[in-house]
Coordinates of C-alpha atoms and ligand atoms in Angstrom, one line a residue:
X864 CA -80.0 35.7 -59.9
X865 CA -77.5 37.5 -61.5
X866 CA -77.4 37.1 -65.8
X867 CA -74.6 34.3 -65.8
X868 CA -76.2 32.5 -63.2
X869 CA -79.1 32.5 -64.9
X870 CA -78.0 31.9 -68.1
X871 CA -76.1 29.1 -66.7
X872 CA -79.1 27.4 -65.1
X873 CA -80.7 27.4 -68.4
X874 CA -78.3 25.4 -70.2
X875 CA -78.3 23.5 -67.7
X876 CA -81.6 22.7 -67.8
X877 CA -81.9 22.5 -71.6
X878 CA -78.2 20.2 -71.8
X879 CA -79.7 17.7 -69.0
X880 CA -83.1 17.7 -71.3
X881 CA -83.9 13.7 -71.9
X882 CA -82.6 12.5 -75.5
X883 CA -80.0 15.5 -75.2
X884 CA -77.3 12.6 -75.0
X885 CA -78.2 11.0 -78.3
X886 CA -78.5 14.1 -80.5
X887 CA -74.7 14.6 -80.1
X888 CA -74.6 10.4 -81.1
X889 CA -77.0 11.2 -84.2
X890 CA -74.3 14.5 -85.2
X891 CA -74.0 13.9 -89.1
X892 CA -70.4 14.2 -88.9
X893 CA -67.8 16.5 -87.6
X894 CA -68.6 20.7 -87.1
X895 CA -67.0 22.2 -89.8
X896 CA -63.9 24.9 -89.1
X897 CA -60.9 25.1 -87.3
X898 CA -60.4 22.6 -84.5
X899 CA -61.1 23.6 -81.4
X900 CA -61.4 21.9 -77.8
X901 CA -64.6 23.5 -75.7
X902 CA -64.9 23.0 -72.2
X903 CA -63.8 20.0 -69.7
X904 CA -63.2 16.8 -70.9
X905 CA -66.7 15.6 -69.1
X906 CA -69.3 18.6 -70.1
X907 CA -67.4 19.9 -73.6
X908 CA -67.5 19.4 -77.0
X909 CA -65.2 19.9 -79.9
X910 CA -65.2 22.1 -83.2
X911 CA -63.7 20.4 -86.4
X912 CA -62.5 17.4 -85.3
X913 CA -60.4 15.3 -87.6
X914 CA -61.4 11.2 -88.3
X915 CA -58.3 8.9 -87.2
X916 CA -58.2 6.4 -90.3
X917 CA -59.5 3.2 -89.0
X918 CA -56.0 1.3 -89.4
X919 CA -52.5 3.1 -89.9
X920 CA -48.8 2.0 -89.0
X921 CA -48.5 -0.5 -85.9
X922 CA -52.7 0.1 -85.0
X923 CA -55.9 -0.7 -85.2
X924 CA -59.4 1.0 -84.3
X925 CA -61.8 -1.8 -82.5
X926 CA -65.2 -1.6 -82.2
X927 CA -65.9 0.8 -85.5
X928 CA -69.7 0.0 -84.9
X929 CA -69.1 2.6 -81.7
X930 CA -68.2 5.6 -84.3
X931 CA -66.0 7.1 -81.5
X932 CA -62.9 8.0 -83.3
X933 CA -62.7 11.6 -84.0
X934 CA -60.5 13.6 -82.0
X935 CA -58.5 16.9 -81.7
X936 CA -55.4 16.8 -85.0
X937 CA -53.3 16.4 -82.0
X938 CA -54.8 13.6 -81.0
X939 CA -55.1 12.1 -84.1
X940 CA -51.3 12.7 -84.6
X941 CA -50.1 11.4 -80.7
X942 CA -52.3 7.8 -81.6
X943 CA -50.3 7.4 -85.3
X944 CA -46.6 8.2 -83.7
X945 CA -47.7 5.7 -80.7
X946 CA -49.0 3.3 -83.7
X947 CA -45.4 3.9 -85.3
X948 CA -43.7 3.0 -82.1
X949 CA -45.6 -0.1 -81.7
X950 CA -44.7 -1.2 -85.2
X951 CA -40.9 -1.1 -83.7
X952 CA -41.2 -4.4 -82.7
X953 CA -43.7 -4.1 -80.1
X954 CA -46.9 -5.1 -81.5
X955 CA -50.1 -3.7 -82.8
X956 CA -51.6 -1.1 -80.7
X957 CA -55.4 -1.7 -80.6
X958 CA -57.4 1.9 -80.6
X959 CA -60.5 2.0 -78.5
X960 CA -62.9 4.7 -78.0
X961 CA -62.0 8.6 -78.8
X962 CA -65.0 10.7 -78.4
X963 CA -67.8 11.4 -81.1
X964 CA -67.6 13.9 -84.3
X965 CA -68.6 17.0 -82.5
X966 CA -67.5 15.5 -78.8
X967 CA -69.9 15.9 -76.0
X968 CA -71.9 13.3 -73.7
X969 CA -72.1 9.9 -74.9
X970 CA -75.0 7.6 -74.4
X971 CA -73.0 4.9 -72.7
X972 CA -69.5 4.1 -71.8
X973 CA -68.1 7.1 -70.5
X974 CA -68.1 10.3 -68.3
X975 CA -65.6 12.0 -70.2
X976 CA -64.1 11.8 -73.4
X977 CA -66.1 14.7 -74.7
X978 CA -63.6 17.6 -75.7
X979 CA -61.4 15.2 -78.3
X980 CA -58.7 15.1 -76.2
X981 CA -59.0 11.3 -74.7
X982 CA -58.4 8.1 -75.9
X983 CA -58.3 4.3 -74.5
X984 CA -55.6 2.2 -75.7
X985 CA -55.7 -1.3 -75.1
X986 CA -53.2 -3.1 -73.5
X987 CA -53.5 -6.2 -76.0
X988 CA -50.6 -5.9 -78.3
X989 CA -51.1 -9.3 -79.8
X990 CA -50.6 -8.2 -83.9
X991 CA -52.9 -11.4 -84.6
X992 CA -56.0 -10.2 -82.5
X993 CA -57.4 -7.8 -85.1
X994 CA -57.4 -10.8 -87.7
X995 CA -59.9 -12.8 -86.5
X996 CA -62.6 -10.2 -86.0
X997 CA -65.6 -9.4 -87.7
X998 CA -66.0 -5.9 -90.4
X999 CA -66.2 -3.3 -87.4
X1000 CA -63.8 -5.6 -85.0
X1001 CA -67.2 -5.5 -82.3
X1002 CA -66.7 -9.4 -81.5
X1003 CA -63.7 -9.0 -79.3
X1004 CA -62.9 -7.3 -75.9
X1005 CA -59.6 -6.5 -74.3
X1006 CA -58.1 -8.4 -71.7
X1007 CA -57.3 -7.3 -68.2
X1008 CA -53.6 -7.6 -66.9
X1009 CA -54.5 -8.7 -63.1
X1010 CA -54.9 -11.5 -61.8
X1011 CA -57.7 -12.2 -59.6
X1012 CA -56.3 -15.1 -58.0
X1013 CA -53.1 -13.3 -56.8
X1014 CA -54.9 -9.7 -56.9
X1015 CA -52.0 -8.6 -58.4
X1016 CA -50.6 -8.0 -62.2
X1017 CA -51.0 -11.3 -64.8
X1018 CA -47.1 -12.0 -64.8
X1019 CA -48.3 -14.1 -68.0
X1020 CA -50.0 -11.5 -69.6
X1021 CA -47.6 -8.4 -68.6
X1022 CA -44.4 -7.7 -70.4
X1023 CA -41.6 -5.1 -70.7
X1024 CA -43.8 -3.8 -74.1
X1025 CA -46.5 -2.3 -72.1
X1026 CA -44.3 -0.8 -69.8
X1027 CA -42.4 0.8 -73.4
X1028 CA -46.0 1.6 -74.6
X1029 CA -46.7 3.7 -71.2
X1030 CA -43.4 5.1 -71.4
X1031 CA -43.7 6.4 -74.6
X1032 CA -47.2 7.6 -74.1
X1033 CA -46.3 9.4 -71.4
X1034 CA -42.7 11.3 -73.1
X1035 CA -45.0 13.0 -75.8
X1036 CA -45.2 16.6 -74.8
X1037 CA -49.0 16.7 -75.9
X1038 CA -50.1 14.3 -73.3
X1039 CA -51.0 15.6 -69.9
X1040 CA -51.8 12.6 -68.1
X1041 CA -52.4 8.8 -68.4
X1042 CA -54.9 6.5 -66.2
X1043 CA -53.9 3.2 -65.7
X1044 CA -55.1 0.9 -62.7
X1045 CA -53.1 0.7 -59.4
X1046 CA -51.4 -2.8 -59.8
X1047 CA -50.1 -1.5 -63.1
X1048 CA -48.6 2.0 -62.0
X1049 CA -46.9 -0.2 -58.8
X1050 CA -45.3 -2.3 -61.3
X1051 CA -43.9 0.6 -63.3
X1052 CA -42.6 2.1 -59.9
X1053 CA -40.8 -1.1 -59.2
X1054 CA -39.4 -1.7 -62.6
X1055 CA -38.2 1.6 -63.8
X1056 CA -34.6 2.5 -64.3
X1057 CA -32.8 5.5 -65.2
X1058 CA -35.4 8.5 -66.1
X1059 CA -38.8 8.6 -63.8
X1060 CA -40.1 11.6 -64.5
X1061 CA -42.4 10.2 -67.3
X1062 CA -44.0 8.6 -63.9
X1063 CA -45.8 11.3 -62.9
X1064 CA -48.2 11.7 -65.4
X1065 CA -49.4 7.5 -64.8
X1066 CA -52.3 8.1 -62.7
X1067 CA -54.2 5.3 -60.8
X1068 CA -57.9 5.3 -61.5
X1069 CA -60.4 3.0 -60.8
X1070 CA -60.5 -0.5 -63.4
X1071 CA -58.0 0.6 -66.2
X1072 CA -57.1 -3.0 -65.9
X1073 CA -57.7 -3.9 -69.8
X1074 CA -57.0 -0.3 -71.5
X1075 CA -54.9 2.6 -70.5
X1076 CA -56.7 6.1 -71.4
X1077 CA -54.6 8.6 -72.5
X1078 CA -55.8 12.4 -72.3
X1079 CA -54.2 15.8 -73.4
X1080 CA -53.6 19.0 -72.4
X1081 CA -55.3 21.6 -74.0
X1082 CA -54.3 22.7 -77.0
X1083 CA -52.5 26.0 -77.4
X1084 CA -55.2 26.6 -80.4
X1085 CA -58.5 26.3 -78.2
X1086 CA -58.8 29.1 -76.0
X1087 CA -62.5 27.6 -74.7
X1088 CA -60.7 24.3 -72.8
X1089 CA -61.1 23.9 -69.6
X1090 CA -57.6 22.9 -68.4
X1091 CA -57.6 20.5 -65.6
X1092 CA -55.7 20.8 -62.0
X1093 CA -52.1 20.2 -62.6
X1094 CA -50.6 16.8 -61.1
X1095 CA -49.0 17.0 -57.7
X1096 CA -45.2 16.8 -58.1
X1097 CA -43.1 13.7 -58.0
X1098 CA -43.5 10.4 -59.8
X1099 CA -46.6 9.7 -57.3
X1100 CA -45.5 5.8 -56.2
X1101 CA -46.0 6.4 -52.8
X1102 CA -50.0 7.4 -53.0
X1103 CA -50.3 3.3 -54.4
X1104 CA -51.0 2.3 -50.9
X1105 CA -54.0 3.7 -50.8
X1106 CA -55.4 2.8 -53.8
X1107 CA -54.5 -0.9 -53.4
X1108 CA -56.1 -1.0 -50.3
X1109 CA -59.6 0.5 -51.9
X1110 CA -59.9 -1.2 -54.6
X1111 CA -58.9 -4.6 -54.0
X1112 CA -59.3 -7.7 -56.6
X1113 CA -59.9 -5.9 -59.7
X1114 CA -59.4 -2.4 -58.7
X1115 CA -62.8 -1.2 -59.0
X1116 CA -64.3 -1.5 -55.8
X1117 CA -65.8 2.1 -53.9
X1118 CA -66.4 4.3 -56.7
X1119 CA -66.6 7.5 -54.7
X1120 CA -69.5 9.6 -55.9
X1121 CA -68.2 11.9 -59.0
X1122 CA -67.9 15.3 -58.2
X1123 CA -70.4 17.8 -59.1
X1124 CA -70.8 18.0 -62.9
X1125 CA -69.6 21.2 -64.6
X1126 CA -71.5 22.8 -67.0
X1127 CA -71.2 22.5 -70.7
X1128 CA -70.5 26.1 -72.6
X1129 CA -72.8 27.9 -74.4
X1130 CA -70.3 27.6 -77.8
X1131 CA -70.8 23.9 -77.8
X1132 CA -74.9 24.3 -78.5
X1133 CA -73.6 26.6 -81.8
X1134 CA -71.0 23.4 -82.2
X1135 CA -74.4 20.5 -81.9
X1136 CA -76.4 22.4 -84.6
X1137 CA -73.5 23.8 -87.1
X1138 CA -74.1 22.1 -90.2
Ligands
ZN1118 ZN1 -61.6 6.1 -71.1

């Protein structure tokens, strides 16, 4: 066994020991120093994360009790910019999970969201939704845009505002890709007029019928950030039949076995323990 492999095995043992996920959930706050996204979105962390203010122009963060509103500055800026867009007549953007203060694996809820570059945004744009909530906005959940009866979109809920939010998000240069339910992408493919290049970043994925998941590309300041495989060329509208056949109803049935888990970089050990 060569040294690199030996270290990788040692690290894997360290990071997969019981209770490790809780160590990431129990950190006192972001690690100090400049902001750096480190590793893979499914096995990584973030140093110098910023806090998204829990409300701002055109947005509110939901489920504050989860304490998952930290990210790379480019993610924070990106969300604030989307909020400002929402405020121009689209409604109020409800922000779900970003990442934990130092990123890392979450005790529940997501496989990715580990490097401060991922955020979930609810499709619910109602300006009044958050007004009826408790202090941490934990007593409401996002609605689905799908209609189980028609096995398609619920056109009583879907509106052009959703399309505009997705187009604005996809048009941000920092955004690498956005995950939505295949039925939602299908609707965008059907209705998009003029420039369709932004559709490429909209990726069909399991579920994602009540929120979209935005993921930024590795920022230039983060040399240890692991780049994702590039998205295939084209608008991706012709791969939707496969998804819709595979995931009837609410779009979440046959989950494929997840790919082998990447190993968390050693740098994250320092991020976790820094004072
Ligand atoms: Zn997500």
